[in-house]
mmCIF file of C-alpha atoms in Angstrom:
data_model
loop_
_atom_site.group_PDB
_atom_site.id
_atom_site.type_symbol
_atom_site.label_atom_id
_atom_site.label_comp_id
_atom_site.label_asym_id
_atom_site.label_seq_id
_atom_site.Cartn_x
_atom_site.Cartn_y
_atom_site.Cartn_z
ATOM 1 C CA UNK A 257 -15.011 -99.229 -8.818
ATOM 2 C CA UNK A 258 -13.874 -95.650 -9.306
ATOM 3 C CA UNK A 259 -11.977 -93.558 -6.788
ATOM 4 C CA UNK A 260 -10.600 -90.026 -6.835
ATOM 5 C CA UNK A 261 -8.624 -90.314 -3.595
ATOM 6 C CA UNK A 262 -4.827 -90.096 -4.073
ATOM 7 C CA UNK A 263 -4.091 -92.716 -1.395
ATOM 8 C CA UNK A 264 -6.092 -95.343 -3.283
ATOM 9 C CA UNK A 265 -3.580 -95.292 -6.140
ATOM 10 C CA UNK A 266 -0.882 -96.410 -3.684
ATOM 11 C CA UNK A 267 -2.771 -99.551 -2.629
ATOM 12 C CA UNK A 268 -2.651 -102.057 -5.482
ATOM 13 C CA UNK A 269 -5.142 -104.438 -3.825
ATOM 14 C CA UNK A 270 -8.010 -102.407 -2.423
ATOM 15 C CA UNK A 271 -9.575 -98.999 -2.829
ATOM 16 C CA UNK A 272 -10.727 -97.424 0.413
ATOM 17 C CA UNK A 273 -12.450 -94.282 -0.888
ATOM 18 C CA UNK A 274 -14.648 -95.221 -3.867
ATOM 19 C CA UNK A 275 -16.988 -92.645 -5.391
ATOM 20 C CA UNK A 276 -18.715 -95.134 -7.704
ATOM 21 C CA UNK A 277 -19.298 -98.883 -7.366
ATOM 22 C CA UNK A 278 -20.854 -100.955 -10.140
ATOM 23 C CA UNK A 279 -21.988 -104.451 -9.238
ATOM 24 C CA UNK A 280 -22.948 -106.923 -11.973
ATOM 25 C CA UNK A 281 -25.542 -109.181 -10.403
ATOM 26 C CA UNK A 282 -25.317 -112.926 -10.834
ATOM 27 C CA UNK A 283 -28.128 -115.293 -9.875
ATOM 28 C CA UNK A 284 -25.996 -117.031 -7.257
ATOM 29 C CA UNK A 285 -24.944 -113.888 -5.380
ATOM 30 C CA UNK A 286 -27.733 -111.379 -6.115
ATOM 31 C CA UNK A 287 -29.291 -111.593 -2.650
ATOM 32 C CA UNK A 288 -25.885 -111.178 -0.976
ATOM 33 C CA UNK A 289 -25.056 -108.195 -3.197
ATOM 34 C CA UNK A 290 -28.393 -106.477 -2.563
ATOM 35 C CA UNK A 291 -28.401 -106.888 1.205
ATOM 36 C CA UNK A 292 -24.997 -107.524 2.764
ATOM 37 C CA UNK A 293 -22.799 -105.618 0.307
ATOM 38 C CA UNK A 294 -25.237 -102.720 -0.013
ATOM 39 C CA UNK A 295 -25.364 -102.225 3.750
ATOM 40 C CA UNK A 296 -21.556 -102.229 3.926
ATOM 41 C CA UNK A 297 -20.948 -100.052 0.891
ATOM 42 C CA UNK A 298 -23.390 -97.335 1.935
ATOM 43 C CA UNK A 299 -21.375 -96.874 5.137
ATOM 44 C CA UNK A 300 -18.410 -95.629 3.081
ATOM 45 C CA UNK A 301 -18.482 -91.841 3.371
ATOM 46 C CA UNK A 302 -16.829 -91.378 -0.037
ATOM 47 C CA UNK A 303 -19.381 -93.480 -1.942
ATOM 48 C CA UNK A 304 -21.833 -91.387 -3.957
ATOM 49 C CA UNK A 305 -23.155 -93.867 -6.539
ATOM 50 C CA UNK A 306 -23.912 -97.593 -6.421
ATOM 51 C CA UNK A 307 -25.188 -99.305 -9.572
ATOM 52 C CA UNK A 308 -26.610 -102.817 -9.696
ATOM 53 C CA UNK A 309 -26.580 -104.222 -13.229
ATOM 54 C CA UNK A 310 -28.943 -107.084 -14.056
ATOM 55 C CA UNK A 311 -27.775 -109.848 -16.385
ATOM 56 C CA UNK A 312 -31.309 -111.174 -16.889
ATOM 57 C CA UNK A 313 -32.875 -108.069 -18.449
ATOM 58 C CA UNK A 314 -32.187 -104.407 -19.221
ATOM 59 C CA UNK A 315 -32.190 -102.991 -15.730
ATOM 60 C CA UNK A 316 -29.653 -100.878 -13.900
ATOM 61 C CA UNK A 317 -30.653 -99.908 -10.377
ATOM 62 C CA UNK A 318 -28.989 -96.632 -9.495
ATOM 63 C CA UNK A 319 -28.586 -95.671 -5.852
ATOM 64 C CA UNK A 320 -27.084 -92.276 -5.165
ATOM 65 C CA UNK A 321 -26.341 -90.366 -2.009
ATOM 66 C CA UNK A 322 -28.238 -87.082 -1.944
ATOM 67 C CA UNK A 323 -26.696 -83.971 -0.303
ATOM 68 C CA UNK A 324 -28.875 -84.712 2.746
ATOM 69 C CA UNK A 325 -27.148 -88.105 3.110
ATOM 70 C CA UNK A 326 -30.280 -90.059 2.141
ATOM 71 C CA UNK A 327 -29.920 -92.682 -0.590
ATOM 72 C CA UNK A 328 -32.239 -92.244 -3.567
ATOM 73 C CA UNK A 329 -33.190 -94.989 -6.025
ATOM 74 C CA UNK A 330 -33.687 -94.720 -9.783
ATOM 75 C CA UNK A 331 -34.406 -97.782 -11.940
ATOM 76 C CA UNK A 332 -33.071 -97.445 -15.492
ATOM 77 C CA UNK A 333 -34.626 -99.829 -18.016
ATOM 78 C CA UNK A 334 -34.973 -98.043 -21.361
ATOM 79 C CA UNK A 335 -32.432 -97.929 -24.147
ATOM 80 C CA UNK A 336 -32.616 -94.138 -23.824
ATOM 81 C CA UNK A 337 -31.831 -94.170 -20.075
ATOM 82 C CA UNK A 338 -28.416 -93.221 -18.709
ATOM 83 C CA UNK A 339 -26.745 -92.696 -15.339
ATOM 84 C CA UNK A 340 -25.064 -89.296 -15.220
ATOM 85 C CA UNK A 341 -22.254 -89.304 -12.680
ATOM 86 C CA UNK A 342 -21.547 -85.587 -12.389
ATOM 87 C CA UNK A 343 -18.754 -86.008 -9.808
ATOM 88 C CA UNK A 344 -16.754 -87.921 -12.412
ATOM 89 C CA UNK A 345 -18.016 -86.106 -15.508
ATOM 90 C CA UNK A 346 -19.331 -89.287 -17.118
ATOM 91 C CA UNK A 347 -22.582 -90.524 -18.589
ATOM 92 C CA UNK A 348 -23.286 -94.279 -18.639
ATOM 93 C CA UNK A 349 -26.003 -95.022 -21.234
ATOM 94 C CA UNK A 350 -27.750 -98.370 -20.839
ATOM 95 C CA UNK A 351 -27.293 -98.933 -24.556
ATOM 96 C CA UNK A 352 -23.504 -98.914 -23.970
ATOM 97 C CA UNK A 353 -23.713 -101.131 -20.901
ATOM 98 C CA UNK A 354 -25.731 -103.819 -22.701
ATOM 99 C CA UNK A 355 -24.185 -103.437 -26.175
ATOM 100 C CA UNK A 356 -22.215 -106.703 -26.101
ATOM 101 C CA UNK A 357 -25.032 -108.848 -24.724
ATOM 102 C CA UNK A 358 -27.591 -110.644 -26.851
ATOM 103 C CA UNK A 359 -30.397 -108.862 -25.061
ATOM 104 C CA UNK A 360 -32.938 -106.241 -26.065
ATOM 105 C CA UNK A 361 -34.778 -103.848 -23.762
ATOM 106 C CA UNK A 362 -38.267 -104.864 -22.703
ATOM 107 C CA UNK A 363 -40.878 -102.684 -24.285
ATOM 108 C CA UNK A 364 -43.737 -101.259 -22.281
ATOM 109 C CA UNK A 365 -46.952 -103.177 -22.796
ATOM 110 C CA UNK A 366 -49.541 -101.217 -24.757
ATOM 111 C CA UNK A 367 -52.442 -99.898 -22.736
ATOM 112 C CA UNK A 368 -55.817 -101.437 -23.461
#
């Protein structure tokens, strides 16, 4: 979780104004994270980016709040893909996210 709000640094337990949330999905809680948490998190007016990181394959699901307030969805699955979080000035390449795992990206199947 990343916040830029000065009051969040005063609370050592909880951040109330996150800009970015990254959720690593586990098989036991994936449904809860996708439905219950997502519906709660997207109600936070400060939240601009919500990333769901799969542990089963190279997949980061990137939800971002557009200027209109609508949430857009971008699946990232290639070793060349990256989430660019302009509000924080950071780029999160999938290759860096999955670097420590014994996992390779799935290659597209050749067309026949």
